[in-house]
Coordinates of C-alpha atoms and ligand atoms in Angstrom, one line a residue:
M221 CA 0.0 0.0 0.0
E222 CA 2.8 2.4 1.0
T223 CA 4.5 1.8 -2.3
E224 CA 1.4 2.6 -4.3
F225 CA 1.0 5.8 -2.3
D226 CA 4.6 6.7 -3.0
W227 CA 4.2 6.1 -6.7
H228 CA 1.1 8.3 -6.9
S229 CA 2.8 11.0 -4.8
A230 CA 5.9 10.9 -7.0
R231 CA 3.8 11.2 -10.1
A232 CA 1.8 14.1 -8.7
A233 CA 5.0 15.9 -7.7
L234 CA 6.4 15.4 -11.2
E235 CA 3.3 16.7 -12.9
W236 CA 3.3 19.7 -10.6
Q237 CA 6.9 20.4 -11.6
M238 CA 5.9 20.1 -15.3
D239 CA 3.0 22.4 -14.8
L240 CA 5.5 24.9 -13.4
G241 CA 7.6 24.6 -16.6
V242 CA 10.4 22.2 -15.6
T243 CA 11.9 20.7 -18.7
E244 CA 15.1 19.0 -17.3
T245 CA 15.9 16.9 -14.3
L246 CA 19.0 17.9 -12.3
L247 CA 21.2 16.3 -9.7
D248 CA 21.0 17.5 -6.1
A249 CA 24.5 19.0 -6.5
P250 CA 25.5 21.2 -9.5
V251 CA 27.9 19.8 -12.1
N252 CA 30.4 22.2 -13.6
R253 CA 30.6 20.8 -17.2
F254 CA 33.6 23.0 -18.1
E255 CA 35.7 21.2 -15.5
A256 CA 34.6 17.6 -16.1
P257 CA 36.9 15.7 -18.5
P258 CA 35.3 14.8 -21.8
T259 CA 34.4 11.1 -21.6
D260 CA 35.6 10.1 -25.1
T261 CA 39.1 11.7 -25.0
P262 CA 41.7 10.3 -22.6
A263 CA 43.3 12.9 -20.3
P264 CA 46.9 13.7 -21.2
A265 CA 48.3 11.6 -18.3
A266 CA 46.3 8.6 -19.5
V267 CA 47.7 9.1 -23.1
S268 CA 51.3 9.1 -21.9
A269 CA 50.7 6.1 -19.7
S270 CA 49.4 4.1 -22.6
V271 CA 52.3 5.2 -24.9
A272 CA 54.7 4.1 -22.1
K273 CA 53.0 0.7 -22.0
E274 CA 53.4 0.1 -25.8
V275 CA 56.1 -2.6 -26.1
N276 CA 58.8 -3.2 -28.6
P277 CA 58.7 -6.9 -29.4
V278 CA 62.4 -6.9 -30.3
D279 CA 63.3 -5.4 -27.0
V280 CA 61.2 -7.9 -25.1
A281 CA 62.8 -10.8 -27.0
R282 CA 66.3 -9.4 -26.3
G283 CA 65.5 -9.1 -22.6
A284 CA 64.0 -12.5 -22.3
A285 CA 66.9 -14.1 -24.3
T286 CA 69.6 -12.3 -22.2
E287 CA 68.0 -13.5 -19.0
A288 CA 68.2 -17.1 -20.1
T289 CA 71.4 -18.6 -18.8
S290 CA 70.9 -22.2 -20.1
L291 CA 69.4 -23.8 -23.2
G292 CA 66.5 -25.1 -21.1
A293 CA 65.8 -21.6 -19.8
L294 CA 66.0 -20.3 -23.4
S295 CA 63.6 -22.9 -24.7
R296 CA 61.1 -22.0 -22.0
A297 CA 61.6 -18.2 -22.7
M298 CA 60.9 -18.8 -26.4
S299 CA 57.8 -20.9 -25.7
A300 CA 56.4 -18.2 -23.5
Y301 CA 57.3 -15.3 -25.8
P302 CA 53.9 -13.7 -26.6
H303 CA 54.6 -11.2 -29.4
C304 CA 54.9 -13.4 -32.5
D305 CA 51.6 -14.4 -34.0
L306 CA 53.1 -17.5 -35.6
R307 CA 53.0 -19.1 -32.1
K308 CA 49.2 -19.0 -32.1
G309 CA 48.9 -21.2 -35.2
A310 CA 51.6 -23.7 -34.3
R311 CA 51.1 -27.0 -32.5
N312 CA 54.6 -27.0 -31.0
T313 CA 57.5 -24.7 -30.3
V314 CA 60.4 -26.4 -32.1
F315 CA 63.5 -25.5 -30.3
A316 CA 66.4 -27.8 -31.2
D317 CA 67.6 -31.4 -31.7
G318 CA 70.9 -33.2 -31.5
N319 CA 73.8 -32.8 -29.2
P320 CA 74.2 -29.3 -27.8
A321 CA 78.0 -30.0 -27.3
A322 CA 78.5 -30.7 -31.0
R323 CA 81.3 -28.8 -32.8
V324 CA 78.8 -28.0 -35.6
M325 CA 75.5 -26.2 -35.2
I326 CA 73.1 -26.2 -38.1
I327 CA 70.6 -23.4 -38.5
G328 CA 67.6 -24.0 -40.8
E329 CA 64.6 -21.8 -41.6
A330 CA 61.4 -22.8 -39.9
P331 CA 59.5 -26.0 -38.9
G332 CA 57.3 -27.5 -41.6
R333 CA 54.3 -29.7 -41.1
D334 CA 56.1 -32.7 -39.8
E335 CA 58.4 -30.7 -37.5
D336 CA 55.3 -28.8 -36.1
R337 CA 53.6 -32.1 -35.4
Q338 CA 56.6 -33.7 -33.8
G339 CA 58.2 -30.7 -32.1
Q340 CA 61.6 -31.5 -33.6
P341 CA 63.5 -29.7 -36.3
F342 CA 64.2 -31.4 -39.7
V343 CA 62.3 -34.6 -39.3
G344 CA 60.4 -34.4 -42.6
R345 CA 61.8 -35.2 -46.1
A346 CA 64.2 -32.3 -46.1
G347 CA 65.4 -33.4 -42.6
Q348 CA 66.0 -37.0 -43.9
L349 CA 68.1 -35.6 -46.7
L350 CA 70.0 -33.4 -44.2
D351 CA 70.7 -36.5 -42.1
R352 CA 72.1 -38.4 -45.2
M353 CA 74.1 -35.4 -46.3
F354 CA 75.9 -34.9 -43.0
G355 CA 76.1 -38.6 -42.4
A356 CA 78.2 -38.8 -45.6
I357 CA 80.9 -36.8 -43.7
G358 CA 80.5 -38.7 -40.5
L359 CA 78.3 -36.3 -38.6
S360 CA 75.0 -37.2 -36.9
R361 CA 72.5 -35.6 -34.6
S362 CA 72.4 -38.7 -32.4
A363 CA 76.2 -38.9 -31.9
A364 CA 77.3 -38.6 -28.3
D365 CA 80.9 -37.6 -29.3
P366 CA 80.9 -33.8 -30.0
A367 CA 83.4 -34.3 -32.8
A368 CA 80.9 -36.5 -34.7
A369 CA 77.7 -34.8 -33.6
L370 CA 75.3 -32.1 -34.9
Y371 CA 73.2 -29.6 -33.0
I372 CA 70.2 -28.5 -35.1
T373 CA 67.9 -25.5 -34.8
N374 CA 65.9 -23.0 -36.9
V375 CA 65.6 -19.3 -37.2
L376 CA 61.9 -19.6 -36.3
P377 CA 60.6 -22.0 -33.7
W378 CA 57.0 -21.9 -35.1
R379 CA 55.7 -23.1 -38.4
P380 CA 54.4 -20.2 -40.6
P381 CA 51.0 -20.9 -42.0
Q382 CA 51.1 -22.9 -45.3
N383 CA 54.9 -22.7 -45.0
R384 CA 54.9 -19.2 -46.2
D385 CA 58.2 -17.2 -45.9
P386 CA 58.5 -15.5 -42.6
R387 CA 58.0 -11.7 -42.6
A388 CA 60.9 -9.4 -41.8
D389 CA 59.2 -8.3 -38.5
E390 CA 58.8 -12.0 -37.5
I391 CA 62.5 -12.7 -38.2
A392 CA 63.6 -9.5 -36.4
M393 CA 61.8 -10.4 -33.2
L394 CA 63.2 -13.9 -33.1
I395 CA 66.8 -13.1 -33.9
P396 CA 67.7 -12.2 -30.3
F397 CA 66.7 -15.8 -29.3
L398 CA 68.7 -17.3 -32.1
R399 CA 71.8 -15.2 -31.2
R400 CA 71.5 -16.3 -27.5
H401 CA 71.0 -19.9 -28.7
I402 CA 74.3 -19.7 -30.5
E403 CA 76.0 -18.1 -27.5
L404 CA 74.8 -20.7 -25.1
A405 CA 75.5 -23.7 -27.3
D406 CA 78.8 -22.1 -28.3
P407 CA 79.6 -24.4 -31.3
E408 CA 82.9 -24.1 -33.2
I409 CA 81.2 -23.8 -36.6
L410 CA 77.8 -22.6 -37.9
V411 CA 76.2 -24.0 -41.0
I412 CA 73.3 -21.8 -42.2
M413 CA 70.9 -23.4 -44.6
G414 CA 68.9 -21.3 -47.1
N415 CA 68.2 -17.6 -47.6
I416 CA 66.1 -17.0 -44.4
S417 CA 69.0 -18.3 -42.3
C418 CA 71.5 -16.2 -44.2
Q419 CA 69.3 -13.1 -43.7
A420 CA 68.9 -13.8 -40.0
V421 CA 72.6 -14.7 -39.3
L422 CA 74.5 -12.6 -41.8
G423 CA 72.0 -9.9 -42.7
R424 CA 72.3 -10.9 -46.4
R425 CA 70.4 -13.0 -48.9
G426 CA 71.5 -14.6 -52.1
I427 CA 72.3 -18.2 -51.2
T428 CA 73.5 -19.0 -54.7
R429 CA 76.4 -16.5 -54.3
L430 CA 76.9 -17.0 -50.6
R431 CA 77.0 -20.8 -50.4
G432 CA 80.4 -22.4 -49.9
Q433 CA 82.0 -19.1 -48.8
W434 CA 83.1 -18.9 -45.2
A435 CA 81.7 -15.9 -43.4
D436 CA 81.8 -14.8 -39.8
A437 CA 78.8 -14.6 -37.4
L438 CA 79.2 -13.9 -33.7
G439 CA 82.9 -14.6 -34.2
K440 CA 82.3 -18.1 -35.5
P441 CA 83.3 -19.5 -38.9
T442 CA 79.9 -19.8 -40.7
L443 CA 79.2 -21.8 -43.9
P444 CA 76.1 -20.9 -45.9
M445 CA 74.7 -23.9 -47.8
F446 CA 71.7 -24.7 -50.0
H447 CA 68.7 -25.7 -48.0
P448 CA 67.9 -29.5 -48.3
A449 CA 64.3 -28.6 -49.3
Y450 CA 65.8 -26.8 -52.3
L451 CA 68.0 -29.8 -53.1
L452 CA 64.9 -32.0 -53.2
R453 CA 63.5 -29.8 -55.9
Q454 CA 66.8 -29.0 -57.7
A455 CA 68.8 -32.2 -57.8
S456 CA 71.5 -30.6 -60.0
A457 CA 72.4 -28.4 -57.0
K458 CA 73.5 -31.4 -55.0
R459 CA 77.0 -31.2 -56.7
E460 CA 77.6 -27.8 -55.0
A461 CA 76.1 -29.1 -51.7
W462 CA 78.6 -32.0 -51.8
A463 CA 81.5 -29.6 -52.4
D464 CA 80.3 -27.6 -49.4
L465 CA 80.1 -30.7 -47.2
L466 CA 83.7 -31.6 -48.2
E467 CA 84.8 -28.0 -47.4
L468 CA 83.1 -28.3 -43.9
N469 CA 84.8 -31.7 -43.4
A470 CA 88.2 -30.3 -44.3
K471 CA 87.7 -27.4 -41.9
L472 CA 86.8 -29.8 -39.1
K473 CA 90.0 -31.8 -39.8
R474 CA 92.3 -28.8 -40.0
Ligands
URA727 N1 63.0 -26.8 -43.1 C1 63.7 -26.1 -42.1 O1 64.3 -25.1 -42.5 N2 63.7 -26.5 -40.9 C2 63.0 -27.6 -40.5 O2 63.0 -27.9 -39.3 C3 62.3 -28.3 -41.4 C4 62.3 -28.0 -42.7

């Protein structure tokens, strides 16, 4: 009953106000609208705070990579790195395979379908060819002896969709991890396979000219070679690949 009375009283009071010419309802306390911040434009302090919060993915990668003091820590840091969208589409983070104490570290491009499924680098057809190639000069990823062993990784730990070439920004944000990977594994010799690896490690492309020529990366003798996936398509290039393997073998024996 009381509610009904209140409702009728409130309505009567409102009608009385309308009769008096009230056209707007106001708060009990006045609002100075010249002082209130506009609701759709952030105040200057909020703008500078949001700019300060914008992150540079390369800096984040560099920080995370530098903090890692072991290969295990680096692998975890890469798996947790949130700024590369390739990670979202990948089944696995493919970090490395083989013997981390090996004299030779091989750097490929990126996992393909098989590598993404199995979480290991170079396990598909190109990987099987890679194993045969290096096996021919007595090197294997399963060897316990560092002198006969290989340590294998890629520039990218995540498979790009449909195996597309990685974009420059994707390579740039993952290079700090690769550099740290090389520092921590500390091989004697680097072998970089294909253009993406040459771009990431030497800052240059043009594998046809670069292959077989020793270069220097992070103070290590570095041999660019044709990528085994290219050799599967272009069998005639196997002759140059064989020459490069013999050159690597000679360097190891020197
Ligand atoms: N190609 C690469 O470059 N890396 C792999 O792991 C597999 C194929």
